[in-house]
mmCIF file of C-alpha atoms and ligand atoms in Angstrom:
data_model
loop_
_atom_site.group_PDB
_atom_site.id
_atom_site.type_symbol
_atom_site.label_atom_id
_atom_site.label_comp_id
_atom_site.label_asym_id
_atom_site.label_seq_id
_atom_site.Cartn_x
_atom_site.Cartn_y
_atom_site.Cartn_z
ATOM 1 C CA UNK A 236 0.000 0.000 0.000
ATOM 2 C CA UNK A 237 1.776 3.341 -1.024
ATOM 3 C CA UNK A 238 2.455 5.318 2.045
ATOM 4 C CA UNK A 239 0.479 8.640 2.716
ATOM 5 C CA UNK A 240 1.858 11.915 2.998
ATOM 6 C CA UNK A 241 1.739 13.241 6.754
ATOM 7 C CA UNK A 242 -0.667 16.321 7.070
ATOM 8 C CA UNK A 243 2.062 19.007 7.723
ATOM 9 C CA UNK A 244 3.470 17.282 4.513
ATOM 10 C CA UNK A 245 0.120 17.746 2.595
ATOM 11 C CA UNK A 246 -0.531 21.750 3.742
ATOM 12 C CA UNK A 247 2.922 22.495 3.170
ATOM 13 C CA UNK A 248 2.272 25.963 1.840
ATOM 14 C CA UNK A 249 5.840 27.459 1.138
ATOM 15 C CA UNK A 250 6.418 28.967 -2.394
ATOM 16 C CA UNK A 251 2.878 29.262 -2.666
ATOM 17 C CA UNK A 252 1.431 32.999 -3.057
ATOM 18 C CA UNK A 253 -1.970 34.040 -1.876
ATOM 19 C CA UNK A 254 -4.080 37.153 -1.958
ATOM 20 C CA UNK A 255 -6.604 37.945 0.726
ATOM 21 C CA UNK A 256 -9.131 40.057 0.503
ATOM 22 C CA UNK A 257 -9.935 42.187 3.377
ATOM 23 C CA UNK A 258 -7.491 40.347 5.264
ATOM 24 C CA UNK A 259 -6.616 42.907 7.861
ATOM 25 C CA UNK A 260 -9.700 41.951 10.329
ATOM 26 C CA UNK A 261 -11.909 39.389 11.521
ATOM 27 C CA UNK A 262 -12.129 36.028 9.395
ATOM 28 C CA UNK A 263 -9.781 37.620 7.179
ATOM 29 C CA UNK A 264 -6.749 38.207 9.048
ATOM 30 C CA UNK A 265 -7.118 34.483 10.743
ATOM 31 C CA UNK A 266 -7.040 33.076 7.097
ATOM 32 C CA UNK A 267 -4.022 35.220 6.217
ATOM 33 C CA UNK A 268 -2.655 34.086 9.641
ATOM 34 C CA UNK A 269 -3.421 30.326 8.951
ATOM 35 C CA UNK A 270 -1.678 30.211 5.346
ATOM 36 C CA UNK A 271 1.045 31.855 6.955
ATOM 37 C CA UNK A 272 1.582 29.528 9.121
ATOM 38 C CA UNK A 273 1.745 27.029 6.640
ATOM 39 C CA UNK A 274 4.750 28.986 4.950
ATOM 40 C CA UNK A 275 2.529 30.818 2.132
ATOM 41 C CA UNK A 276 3.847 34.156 0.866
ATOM 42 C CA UNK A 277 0.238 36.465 1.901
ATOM 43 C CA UNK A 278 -0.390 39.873 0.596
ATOM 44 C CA UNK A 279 -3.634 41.397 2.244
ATOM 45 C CA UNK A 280 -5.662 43.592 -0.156
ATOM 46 C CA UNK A 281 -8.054 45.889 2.549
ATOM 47 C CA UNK A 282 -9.621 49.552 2.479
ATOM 48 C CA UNK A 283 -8.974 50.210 5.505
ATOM 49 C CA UNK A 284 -5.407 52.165 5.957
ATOM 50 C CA UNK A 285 -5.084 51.002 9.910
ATOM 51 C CA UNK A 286 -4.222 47.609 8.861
ATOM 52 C CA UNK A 287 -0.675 48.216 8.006
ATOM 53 C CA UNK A 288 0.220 47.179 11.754
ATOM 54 C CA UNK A 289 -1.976 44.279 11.539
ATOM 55 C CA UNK A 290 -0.038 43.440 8.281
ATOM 56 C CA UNK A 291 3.258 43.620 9.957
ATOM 57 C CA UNK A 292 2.086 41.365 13.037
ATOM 58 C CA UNK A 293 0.986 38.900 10.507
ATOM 59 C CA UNK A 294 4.213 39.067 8.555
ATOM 60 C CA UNK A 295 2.232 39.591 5.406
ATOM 61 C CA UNK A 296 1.983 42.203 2.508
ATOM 62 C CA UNK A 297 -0.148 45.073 2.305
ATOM 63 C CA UNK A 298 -2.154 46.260 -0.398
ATOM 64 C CA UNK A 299 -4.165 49.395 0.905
ATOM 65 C CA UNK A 300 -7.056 49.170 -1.426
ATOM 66 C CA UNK A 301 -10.677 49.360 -2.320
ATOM 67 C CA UNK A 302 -11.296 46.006 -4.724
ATOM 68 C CA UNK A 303 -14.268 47.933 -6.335
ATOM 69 C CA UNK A 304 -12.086 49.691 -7.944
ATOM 70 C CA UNK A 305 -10.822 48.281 -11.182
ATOM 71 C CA UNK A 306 -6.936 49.768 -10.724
ATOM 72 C CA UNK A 307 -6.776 49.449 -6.937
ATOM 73 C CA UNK A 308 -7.746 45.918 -7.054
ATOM 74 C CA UNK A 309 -5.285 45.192 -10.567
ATOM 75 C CA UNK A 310 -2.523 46.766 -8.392
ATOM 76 C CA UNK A 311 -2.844 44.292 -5.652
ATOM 77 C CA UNK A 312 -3.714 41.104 -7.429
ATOM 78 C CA UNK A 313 -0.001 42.247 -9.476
ATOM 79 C CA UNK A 314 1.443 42.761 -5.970
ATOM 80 C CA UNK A 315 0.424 39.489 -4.601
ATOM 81 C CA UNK A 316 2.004 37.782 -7.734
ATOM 82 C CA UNK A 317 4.730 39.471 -7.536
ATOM 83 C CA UNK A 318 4.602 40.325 -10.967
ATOM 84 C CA UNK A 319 4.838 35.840 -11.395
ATOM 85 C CA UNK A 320 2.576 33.403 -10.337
ATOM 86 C CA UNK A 321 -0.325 33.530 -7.930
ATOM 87 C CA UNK A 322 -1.564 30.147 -6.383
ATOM 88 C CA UNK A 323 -4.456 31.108 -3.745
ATOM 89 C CA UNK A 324 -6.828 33.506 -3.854
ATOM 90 C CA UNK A 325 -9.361 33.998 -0.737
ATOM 91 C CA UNK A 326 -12.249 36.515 -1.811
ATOM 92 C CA UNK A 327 -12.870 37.460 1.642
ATOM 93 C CA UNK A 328 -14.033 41.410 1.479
ATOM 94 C CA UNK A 329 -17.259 41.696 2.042
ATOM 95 C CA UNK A 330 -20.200 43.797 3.993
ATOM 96 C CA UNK A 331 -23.377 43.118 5.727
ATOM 97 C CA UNK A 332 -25.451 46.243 7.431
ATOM 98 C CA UNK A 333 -28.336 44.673 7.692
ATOM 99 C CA UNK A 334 -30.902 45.352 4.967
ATOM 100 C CA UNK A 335 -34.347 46.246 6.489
ATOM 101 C CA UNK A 336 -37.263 45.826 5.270
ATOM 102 C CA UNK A 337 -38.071 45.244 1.283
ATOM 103 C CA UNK A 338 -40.354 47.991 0.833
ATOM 104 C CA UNK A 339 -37.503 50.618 2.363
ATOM 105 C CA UNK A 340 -34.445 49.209 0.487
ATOM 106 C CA UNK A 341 -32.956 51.820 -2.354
ATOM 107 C CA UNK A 342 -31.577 50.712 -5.243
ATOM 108 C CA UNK A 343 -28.321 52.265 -4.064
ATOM 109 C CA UNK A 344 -28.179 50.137 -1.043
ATOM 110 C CA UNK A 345 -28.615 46.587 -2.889
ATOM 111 C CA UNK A 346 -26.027 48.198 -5.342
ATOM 112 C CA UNK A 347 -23.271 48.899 -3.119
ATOM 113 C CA UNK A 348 -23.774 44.921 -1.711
ATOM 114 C CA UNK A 349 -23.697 43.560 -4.864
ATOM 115 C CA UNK A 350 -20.837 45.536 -5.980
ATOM 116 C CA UNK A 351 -18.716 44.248 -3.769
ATOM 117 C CA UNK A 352 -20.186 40.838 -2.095
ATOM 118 C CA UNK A 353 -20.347 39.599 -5.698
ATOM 119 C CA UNK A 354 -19.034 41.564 -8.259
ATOM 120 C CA UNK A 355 -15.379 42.084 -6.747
ATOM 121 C CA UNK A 356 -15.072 38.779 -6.216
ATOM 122 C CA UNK A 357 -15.609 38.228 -9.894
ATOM 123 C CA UNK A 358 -13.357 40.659 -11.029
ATOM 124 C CA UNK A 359 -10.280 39.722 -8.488
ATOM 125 C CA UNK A 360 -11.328 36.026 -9.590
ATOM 126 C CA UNK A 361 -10.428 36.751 -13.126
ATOM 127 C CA UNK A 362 -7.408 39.401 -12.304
ATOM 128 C CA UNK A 363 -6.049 36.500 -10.369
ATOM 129 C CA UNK A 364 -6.513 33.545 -12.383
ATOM 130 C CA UNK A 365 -4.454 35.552 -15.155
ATOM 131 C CA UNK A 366 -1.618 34.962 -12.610
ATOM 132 C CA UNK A 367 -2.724 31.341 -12.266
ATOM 133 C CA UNK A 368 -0.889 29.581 -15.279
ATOM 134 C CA UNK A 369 0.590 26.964 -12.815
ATOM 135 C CA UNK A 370 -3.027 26.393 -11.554
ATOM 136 C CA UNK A 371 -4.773 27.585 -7.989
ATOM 137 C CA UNK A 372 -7.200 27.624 -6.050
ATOM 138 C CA UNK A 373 -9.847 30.037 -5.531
ATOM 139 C CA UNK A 374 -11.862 30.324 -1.732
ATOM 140 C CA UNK A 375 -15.298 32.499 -2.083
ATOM 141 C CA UNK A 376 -16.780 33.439 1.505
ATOM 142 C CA UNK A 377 -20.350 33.449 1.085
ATOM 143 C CA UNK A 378 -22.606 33.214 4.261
ATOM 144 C CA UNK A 379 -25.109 30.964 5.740
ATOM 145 C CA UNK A 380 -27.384 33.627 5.047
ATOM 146 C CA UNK A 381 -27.152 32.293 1.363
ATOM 147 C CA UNK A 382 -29.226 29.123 2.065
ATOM 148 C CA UNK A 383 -31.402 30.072 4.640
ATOM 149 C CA UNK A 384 -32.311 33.971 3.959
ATOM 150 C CA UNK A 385 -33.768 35.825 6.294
ATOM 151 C CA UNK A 386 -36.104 38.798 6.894
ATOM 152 C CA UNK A 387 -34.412 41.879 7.098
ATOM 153 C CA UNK A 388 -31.372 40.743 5.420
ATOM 154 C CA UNK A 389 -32.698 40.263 1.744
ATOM 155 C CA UNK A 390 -30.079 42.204 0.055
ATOM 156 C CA UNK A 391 -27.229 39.685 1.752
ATOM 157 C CA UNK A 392 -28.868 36.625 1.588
ATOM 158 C CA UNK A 393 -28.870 37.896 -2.374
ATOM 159 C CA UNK A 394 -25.378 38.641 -2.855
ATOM 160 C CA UNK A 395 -24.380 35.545 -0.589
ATOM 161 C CA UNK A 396 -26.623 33.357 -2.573
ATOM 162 C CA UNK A 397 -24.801 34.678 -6.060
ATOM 163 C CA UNK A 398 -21.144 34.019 -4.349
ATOM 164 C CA UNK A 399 -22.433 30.332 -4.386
ATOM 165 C CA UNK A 400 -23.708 30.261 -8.336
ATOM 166 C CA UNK A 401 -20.027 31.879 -9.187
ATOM 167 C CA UNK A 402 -18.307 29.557 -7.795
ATOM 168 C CA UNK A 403 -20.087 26.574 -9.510
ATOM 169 C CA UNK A 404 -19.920 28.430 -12.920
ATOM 170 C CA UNK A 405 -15.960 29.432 -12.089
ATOM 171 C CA UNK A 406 -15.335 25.917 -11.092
ATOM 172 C CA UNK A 407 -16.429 24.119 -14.146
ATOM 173 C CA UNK A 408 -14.660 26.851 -16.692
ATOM 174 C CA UNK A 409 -11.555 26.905 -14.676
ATOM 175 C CA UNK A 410 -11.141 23.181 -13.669
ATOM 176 C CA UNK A 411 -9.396 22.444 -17.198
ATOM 177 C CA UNK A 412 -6.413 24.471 -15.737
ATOM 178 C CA UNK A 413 -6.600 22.760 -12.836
ATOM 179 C CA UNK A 414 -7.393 26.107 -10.744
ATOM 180 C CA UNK A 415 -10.295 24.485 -8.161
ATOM 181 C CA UNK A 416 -12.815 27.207 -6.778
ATOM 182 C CA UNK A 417 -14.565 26.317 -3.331
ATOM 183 C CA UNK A 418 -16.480 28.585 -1.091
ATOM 184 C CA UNK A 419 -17.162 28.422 2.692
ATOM 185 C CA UNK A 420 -20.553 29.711 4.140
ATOM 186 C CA UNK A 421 -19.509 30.455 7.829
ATOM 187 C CA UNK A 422 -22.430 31.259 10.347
ATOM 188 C CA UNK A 423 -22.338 33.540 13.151
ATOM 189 C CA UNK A 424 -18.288 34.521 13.268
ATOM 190 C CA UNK A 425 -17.602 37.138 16.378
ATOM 191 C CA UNK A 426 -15.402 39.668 14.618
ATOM 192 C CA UNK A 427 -15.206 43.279 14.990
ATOM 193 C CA UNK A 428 -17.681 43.997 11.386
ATOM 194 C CA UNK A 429 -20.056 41.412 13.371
ATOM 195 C CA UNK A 430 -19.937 43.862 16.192
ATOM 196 C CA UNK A 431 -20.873 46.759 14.606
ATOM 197 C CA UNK A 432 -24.144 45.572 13.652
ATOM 198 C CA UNK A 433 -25.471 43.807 16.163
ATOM 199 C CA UNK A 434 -27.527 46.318 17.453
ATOM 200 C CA UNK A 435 -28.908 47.214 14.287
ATOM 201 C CA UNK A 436 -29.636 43.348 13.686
ATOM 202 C CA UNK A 437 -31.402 43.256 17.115
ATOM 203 C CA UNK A 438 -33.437 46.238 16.118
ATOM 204 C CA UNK A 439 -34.591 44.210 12.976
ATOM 205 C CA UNK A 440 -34.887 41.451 14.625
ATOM 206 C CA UNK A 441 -32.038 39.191 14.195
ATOM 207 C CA UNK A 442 -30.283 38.528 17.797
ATOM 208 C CA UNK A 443 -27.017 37.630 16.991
ATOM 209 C CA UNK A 444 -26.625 35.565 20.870
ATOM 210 C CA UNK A 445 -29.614 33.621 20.456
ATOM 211 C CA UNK A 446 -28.602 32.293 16.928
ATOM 212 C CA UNK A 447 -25.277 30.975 18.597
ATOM 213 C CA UNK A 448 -27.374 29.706 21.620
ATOM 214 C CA UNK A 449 -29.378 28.161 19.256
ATOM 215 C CA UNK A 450 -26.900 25.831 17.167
ATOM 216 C CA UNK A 451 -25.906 22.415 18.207
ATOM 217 C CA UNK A 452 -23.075 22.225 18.831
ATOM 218 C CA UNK A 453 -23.454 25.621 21.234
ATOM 219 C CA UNK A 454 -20.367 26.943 20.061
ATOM 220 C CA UNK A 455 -19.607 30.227 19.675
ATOM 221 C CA UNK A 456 -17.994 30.875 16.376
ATOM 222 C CA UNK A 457 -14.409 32.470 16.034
ATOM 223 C CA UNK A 458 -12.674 33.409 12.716
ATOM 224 C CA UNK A 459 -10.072 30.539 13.260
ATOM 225 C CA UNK A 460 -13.104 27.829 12.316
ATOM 226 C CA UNK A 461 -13.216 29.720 9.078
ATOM 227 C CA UNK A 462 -9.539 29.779 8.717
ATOM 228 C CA UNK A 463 -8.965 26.236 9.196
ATOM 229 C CA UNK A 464 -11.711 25.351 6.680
ATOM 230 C CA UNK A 465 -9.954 27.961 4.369
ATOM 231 C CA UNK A 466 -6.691 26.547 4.263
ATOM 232 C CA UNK A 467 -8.326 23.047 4.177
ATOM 233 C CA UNK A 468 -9.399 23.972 0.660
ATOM 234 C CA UNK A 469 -6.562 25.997 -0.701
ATOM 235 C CA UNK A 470 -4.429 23.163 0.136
ATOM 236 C CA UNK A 471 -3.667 20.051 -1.806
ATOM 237 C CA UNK A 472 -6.171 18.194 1.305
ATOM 238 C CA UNK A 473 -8.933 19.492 -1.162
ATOM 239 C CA UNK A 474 -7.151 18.486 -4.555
ATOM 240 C CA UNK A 475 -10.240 16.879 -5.521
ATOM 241 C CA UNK A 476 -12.568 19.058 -4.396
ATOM 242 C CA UNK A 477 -13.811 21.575 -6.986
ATOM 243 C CA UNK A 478 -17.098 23.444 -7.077
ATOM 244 C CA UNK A 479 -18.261 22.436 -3.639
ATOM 245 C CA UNK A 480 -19.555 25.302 -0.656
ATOM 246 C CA UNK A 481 -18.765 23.925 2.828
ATOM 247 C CA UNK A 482 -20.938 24.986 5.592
ATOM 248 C CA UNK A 483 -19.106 25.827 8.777
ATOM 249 C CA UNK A 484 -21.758 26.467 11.241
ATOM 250 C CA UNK A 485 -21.645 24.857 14.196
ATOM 251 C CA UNK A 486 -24.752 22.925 12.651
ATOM 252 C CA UNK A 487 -26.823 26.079 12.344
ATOM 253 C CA UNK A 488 -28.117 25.112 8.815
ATOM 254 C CA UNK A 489 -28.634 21.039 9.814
HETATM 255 N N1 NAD F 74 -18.806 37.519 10.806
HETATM 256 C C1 NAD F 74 -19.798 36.722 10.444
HETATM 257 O O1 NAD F 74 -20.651 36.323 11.255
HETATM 258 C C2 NAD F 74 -19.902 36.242 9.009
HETATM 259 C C3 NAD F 74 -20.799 35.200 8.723
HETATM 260 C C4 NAD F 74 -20.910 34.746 7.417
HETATM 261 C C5 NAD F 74 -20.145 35.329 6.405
HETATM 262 N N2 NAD F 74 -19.295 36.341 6.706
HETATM 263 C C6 NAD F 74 -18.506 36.925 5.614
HETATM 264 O O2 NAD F 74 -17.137 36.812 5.921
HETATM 265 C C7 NAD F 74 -16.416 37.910 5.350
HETATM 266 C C8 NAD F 74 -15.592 38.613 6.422
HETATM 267 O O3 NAD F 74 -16.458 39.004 7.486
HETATM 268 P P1 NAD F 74 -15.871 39.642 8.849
HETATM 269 O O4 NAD F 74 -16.936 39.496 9.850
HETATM 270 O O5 NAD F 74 -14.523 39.140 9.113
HETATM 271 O O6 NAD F 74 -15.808 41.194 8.405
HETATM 272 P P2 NAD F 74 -15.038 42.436 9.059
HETATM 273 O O7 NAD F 74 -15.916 43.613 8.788
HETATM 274 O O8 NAD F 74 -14.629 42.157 10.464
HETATM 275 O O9 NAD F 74 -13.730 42.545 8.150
HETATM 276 C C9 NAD F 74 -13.878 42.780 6.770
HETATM 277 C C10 NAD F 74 -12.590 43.373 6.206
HETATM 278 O O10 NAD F 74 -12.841 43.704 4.835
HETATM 279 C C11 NAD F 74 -12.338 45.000 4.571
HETATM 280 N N3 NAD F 74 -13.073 45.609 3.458
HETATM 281 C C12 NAD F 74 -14.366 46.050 3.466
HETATM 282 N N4 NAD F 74 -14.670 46.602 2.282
HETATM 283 C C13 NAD F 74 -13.549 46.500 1.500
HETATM 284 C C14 NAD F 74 -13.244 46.908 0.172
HETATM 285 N N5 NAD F 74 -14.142 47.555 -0.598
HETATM 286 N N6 NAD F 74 -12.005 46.654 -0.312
HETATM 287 C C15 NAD F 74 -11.080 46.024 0.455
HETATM 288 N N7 NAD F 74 -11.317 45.635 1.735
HETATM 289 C C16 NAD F 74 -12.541 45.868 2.238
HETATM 290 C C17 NAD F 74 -12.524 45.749 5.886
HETATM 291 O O11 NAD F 74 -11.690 46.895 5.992
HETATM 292 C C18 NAD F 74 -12.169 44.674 6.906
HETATM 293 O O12 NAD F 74 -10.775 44.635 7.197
HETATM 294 C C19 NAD F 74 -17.469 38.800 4.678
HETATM 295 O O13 NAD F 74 -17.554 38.474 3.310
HETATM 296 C C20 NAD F 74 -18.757 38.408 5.391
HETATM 297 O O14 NAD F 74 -19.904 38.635 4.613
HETATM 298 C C21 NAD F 74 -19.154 36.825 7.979
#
């Protein structure tokens, strides 16, 4: 029987580059801190200047840039390949105020979501996979909220829900250059983005503590159970795995 490769063996990340989208907080930063750990070379791509420190701690490169904009986000996927090769790409950025109700939403407001929940992650899919000619893998973070909706959150349950589509449709066209395309749909993650909303959840009627009360395996979810899935799948653990959204819930959705 041939003998398997030992797991530190099989996530051996080193000469590997990855980009990760707003990777300077919350689920982000413990992905970029996971792949790091398995010797990955990590450039974080996030709008927020601040995370320059964060960056440094985390031994990563920074990219200080919006990815809904065509040049920022061109400039950082080039970074993160160091003008070469690019092998992971983790579309992390992403926002969730929560929506209200359908009869008060503006156009402008389910614009803005889409435009970055979905359609950056398209176009920093296809800036990256240009740097991907020795194949890759792709990680899309959609959101429980794709599967299960939810009153009051319409607009993110929408965007969440396309995340999972792309990834199908970027899976088959890419899996000929053997660049695989997963996405995760965490649930309830406490990270500082989750924090800011809570309230306004509450006051539309999504309690953020009862939800994690309410799973069962009662855990409390931290942005390391995304990373771990995360680095599951840009490894070569998931070299078979293509096309395929993994819930990491706590059993939320079962
Ligand atoms: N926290 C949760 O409970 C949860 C659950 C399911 C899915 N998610 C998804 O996980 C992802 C990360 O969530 P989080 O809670 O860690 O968020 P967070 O708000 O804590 O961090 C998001 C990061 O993205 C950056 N960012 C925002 N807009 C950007 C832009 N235009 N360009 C570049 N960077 C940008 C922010 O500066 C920040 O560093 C999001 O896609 C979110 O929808 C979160």
């Amino acid at each position: 029987m041939a003998i398997l490769p030992t797991i530190t063996e099989m996530v051996d990340l080193n000469g590997k580059r990855a980009l990760v989208t707003g990777g300077g907080k919350g689920i982000g930063a413990a992905i970029s801190a996971r792949l790091v750990e398995a010797g990955a070379e990590v450039t974080i791509a996030d709008i927020d200047p601040n995370i320059h420190e964060a960056a440094e701690e985390l031994s990563v490169s920074f990219a200080n840039c919006d990815i809904t904009v065509p040049e920022q986000l061109q400039a950082a996927v080039r970074q993160a390949a160091n003008d070469s090769t690019l092998d992971i790409l983790i579309n992390n950025a992403g926002i969730y105020p929560p929506t209200g109700p359908i009869l008060e939403v503006s156009d402008e407001f389910v614009t803005r979501m889409l435009d970055l929940n979905v359609r950056a992650q398209y176009s920093a899919s296809r800036e990256a996979v240009n740097y991907m000619s020795n194949g890759g893998s792709i990680v899309n973070i959609s959101s429980i909220a794709a599967l299960r909706g939810g009153a009051s959150i319409t607009a993110y349950s929408t965007s969440k829900a396309a995340v999972i589509g792309l990834t199908k449709a970027f899976a088959n066209e890419l899996g000929p250059q053997k660049i695989r395309v997963n996405a995760i749909a965490p649930g309830i993650i406490d990270t500082e983005g989750l924090d800011e909303q809570k309230e306004a959840l509450k006051e539309d009627g999504i309690d953020v503590y009862a939800a994690i009360a309410a799973n069962p395996l009662k855990l409390a979810g931290g942005p390391d159970y995304i990373a771990r899935a995360a680095l599951f799948l840009a490894s070569d653990l998931a070299e078979f795995i293509t096309g395929h959204l993994l819930v990491v819930d706590s059993g939320s959705t079962a």
